[in-house]
GROMACS .gro file of C-alpha atoms in nm:
model
  138
    1MET     CA    1  -0.001   0.008   0.019
    2GLU     CA    2   0.085   0.359  -0.060
    3LEU     CA    3   0.248   0.506   0.250
    4SER     CA    4   0.063   0.894   0.139
    5TYR     CA    5  -0.255   0.698   0.233
    6LEU     CA    6  -0.152   0.674   0.589
    7VAL     CA    7   0.055   1.017   0.667
    8THR     CA    8  -0.222   1.189   0.544
    9PRO     CA    9  -0.489   1.172   0.788
   10PHE     CA   10  -0.261   1.125   1.047
   11LEU     CA   11  -0.067   1.427   0.897
   12ALA     CA   12  -0.414   1.614   0.909
   13TRP     CA   13  -0.523   1.538   1.266
   14LEU     CA   14  -0.205   1.672   1.368
   15ILE     CA   15  -0.189   2.002   1.206
   16THR     CA   16  -0.588   2.033   1.275
   17GLY     CA   17  -0.526   1.906   1.641
   18GLY     CA   18  -0.188   2.187   1.691
   19VAL     CA   19  -0.413   2.461   1.513
   20LYS     CA   20  -0.731   2.405   1.733
   21PHE     CA   21  -0.493   2.406   2.054
   22LEU     CA   22  -0.345   2.763   1.958
   23ILE     CA   23  -0.686   2.890   1.863
   24ASN     CA   24  -0.832   2.798   2.214
   25SER     CA   25  -0.478   2.921   2.411
   26LEU     CA   26  -0.565   3.237   2.183
   27ARG     CA   27  -0.903   3.242   2.284
   28VAL     CA   28  -0.867   3.178   2.698
   29LYS     CA   29  -0.568   3.318   2.718
   30ARG     CA   30  -0.387   3.048   2.841
   31LEU     CA   31  -0.239   2.694   2.774
   32ALA     CA   32  -0.586   2.544   2.720
   33PHE     CA   33  -0.482   2.140   2.742
   34ASP     CA   34  -0.826   2.109   2.876
   35LEU     CA   35  -0.986   2.211   2.563
   36ILE     CA   36  -0.844   1.915   2.377
   37GLY     CA   37  -1.110   1.659   2.198
   38TYR     CA   38  -1.472   1.703   2.076
   39GLY     CA   39  -1.589   2.070   1.919
   40GLY     CA   40  -1.381   2.383   1.807
   41MET     CA   41  -1.238   2.516   1.532
   42PRO     CA   42  -1.140   2.348   1.300
   43SER     CA   43  -1.287   1.983   1.316
   44ASN     CA   44  -1.075   1.705   1.322
   45HIS     CA   45  -1.322   1.437   1.206
   46SER     CA   46  -1.378   1.683   0.926
   47SER     CA   47  -0.979   1.744   0.816
   48ILE     CA   48  -0.929   1.379   0.869
   49VAL     CA   49  -1.197   1.234   0.603
   50SER     CA   50  -1.142   1.524   0.359
   51SER     CA   51  -0.760   1.440   0.352
   52THR     CA   52  -0.845   1.080   0.277
   53VAL     CA   53  -1.075   1.209   0.023
   54ALA     CA   54  -0.820   1.425  -0.128
   55ILE     CA   55  -0.556   1.193  -0.117
   56ILE     CA   56  -0.751   0.942  -0.315
   57ILE     CA   57  -0.842   1.203  -0.604
   58PHE     CA   58  -0.460   1.323  -0.611
   59ASN     CA   59  -0.296   0.991  -0.639
   60ASP     CA   60  -0.588   0.801  -0.839
   61GLY     CA   61  -0.831   1.045  -1.000
   62LEU     CA   62  -1.200   1.082  -0.972
   63GLN     CA   63  -1.283   0.744  -1.154
   64GLU     CA   64  -1.144   0.545  -0.839
   65PRO     CA   65  -1.424   0.389  -0.640
   66ALA     CA   66  -1.237   0.403  -0.326
   67VAL     CA   67  -1.344   0.796  -0.344
   68VAL     CA   68  -1.746   0.699  -0.351
   69VAL     CA   69  -1.709   0.462  -0.050
   70ALA     CA   70  -1.419   0.790   0.116
   71LEU     CA   71  -1.697   1.032  -0.002
   72ALA     CA   72  -2.006   0.862   0.136
   73LEU     CA   73  -1.766   0.861   0.515
   74ALA     CA   74  -1.698   1.191   0.507
   75PHE     CA   75  -2.056   1.310   0.473
   76ILE     CA   76  -2.174   1.076   0.763
   77VAL     CA   77  -1.919   1.191   0.993
   78MET     CA   78  -2.021   1.596   0.892
   79LEU     CA   79  -2.351   1.529   0.929
   80ASP     CA   80  -2.254   1.380   1.226
   81ALA     CA   81  -2.094   1.674   1.358
   82ASN     CA   82  -2.296   1.924   1.288
   83SER     CA   83  -2.630   1.768   1.346
   84LEU     CA   84  -2.645   1.448   1.551
   85ARG     CA   85  -2.330   1.604   1.795
   86GLN     CA   86  -2.474   1.982   1.818
   87GLN     CA   87  -2.797   1.816   1.976
   88VAL     CA   88  -2.592   1.585   2.223
   89SER     CA   89  -2.418   1.942   2.311
   90LYS     CA   90  -2.756   2.122   2.355
   91HIS     CA   91  -2.837   1.820   2.593
   92ALA     CA   92  -2.518   1.858   2.837
   93LYS     CA   93  -2.593   2.198   2.877
   94ALA     CA   94  -2.928   2.186   2.990
   95LEU     CA   95  -2.818   1.859   3.187
   96ASN     CA   96  -2.546   2.058   3.373
   97LYS     CA   97  -2.839   2.352   3.435
   98ILE     CA   98  -3.072   2.126   3.578
   99ASN     CA   99  -2.764   1.953   3.810
  100GLY     CA  100  -2.657   2.271   3.968
  101LYS     CA  101  -2.403   2.235   4.199
  102HIS     CA  102  -2.430   1.897   4.289
  103SER     CA  103  -2.124   1.685   4.328
  104GLU     CA  104  -2.106   1.516   4.015
  105PRO     CA  105  -1.871   1.678   3.746
  106PRO     CA  106  -2.052   1.830   3.465
  107LEU     CA  107  -2.076   1.723   3.168
  108ARG     CA  108  -1.909   1.850   2.851
  109GLU     CA  109  -2.071   2.046   2.640
  110ARG     CA  110  -1.858   2.164   2.347
  111ILE     CA  111  -1.893   1.819   2.109
  112GLY     CA  112  -2.030   1.933   1.805
  113HIS     CA  113  -1.918   2.159   1.543
  114THR     CA  114  -2.079   2.434   1.363
  115ARG     CA  115  -2.029   2.429   0.950
  116SER     CA  116  -1.759   2.694   0.991
  117GLU     CA  117  -1.581   2.440   1.188
  118ILE     CA  118  -1.616   2.163   0.953
  119LEU     CA  119  -1.520   2.387   0.650
  120ALA     CA  120  -1.231   2.461   0.786
  121GLY     CA  121  -1.126   2.159   0.866
  122VAL     CA  122  -1.231   2.027   0.532
  123VAL     CA  123  -0.961   2.332   0.373
  124THR     CA  124  -0.748   2.171   0.654
  125GLY     CA  125  -0.745   1.783   0.540
  126VAL     CA  126  -0.770   1.889   0.158
  127CYS     CA  127  -0.454   2.113   0.209
  128ALA     CA  128  -0.285   1.879   0.427
  129ALA     CA  129  -0.341   1.594   0.117
  130GLY     CA  130  -0.200   1.871  -0.108
  131LEU     CA  131   0.128   1.899   0.066
  132VAL     CA  132   0.188   1.488   0.111
  133PHE     CA  133   0.118   1.449  -0.200
  134TYR     CA  134   0.302   1.774  -0.359
  135VAL     CA  135   0.621   1.624  -0.098
  136HIS     CA  136   0.546   1.291  -0.202
  137ASN     CA  137   0.581   1.375  -0.608
  138MET     CA  138   0.885   1.618  -0.590
   0.00000   0.00000   0.00000
């Protein structure tokens, strides 16, 4: 198997995670290790699946059947991030409000992604794939 198929999603994850950490740290004016995880700008999941679609297209072209599978997976992940996980986030906020000051730790409220966070993840993923493709074909 071509190594670029393994390197690309990992690189996309690494770049997106670094950018997200930097954005969160600047936003809260401290190192935001506690904000690592689901939610936030840009979407890591969207970046990973988009990089996979892009590297398949860059390496093999649009005629490759794997593009259809990768696109289907990408759409499922991005729709889930925007719809289902946004609803889970709303439920967590409501439950935390109901629980108030009970001894239980609060539920994580930043779970889903906005469309702009997903779009930023897609752009980051495609750029990561472009970088891997460019370096691999030098």
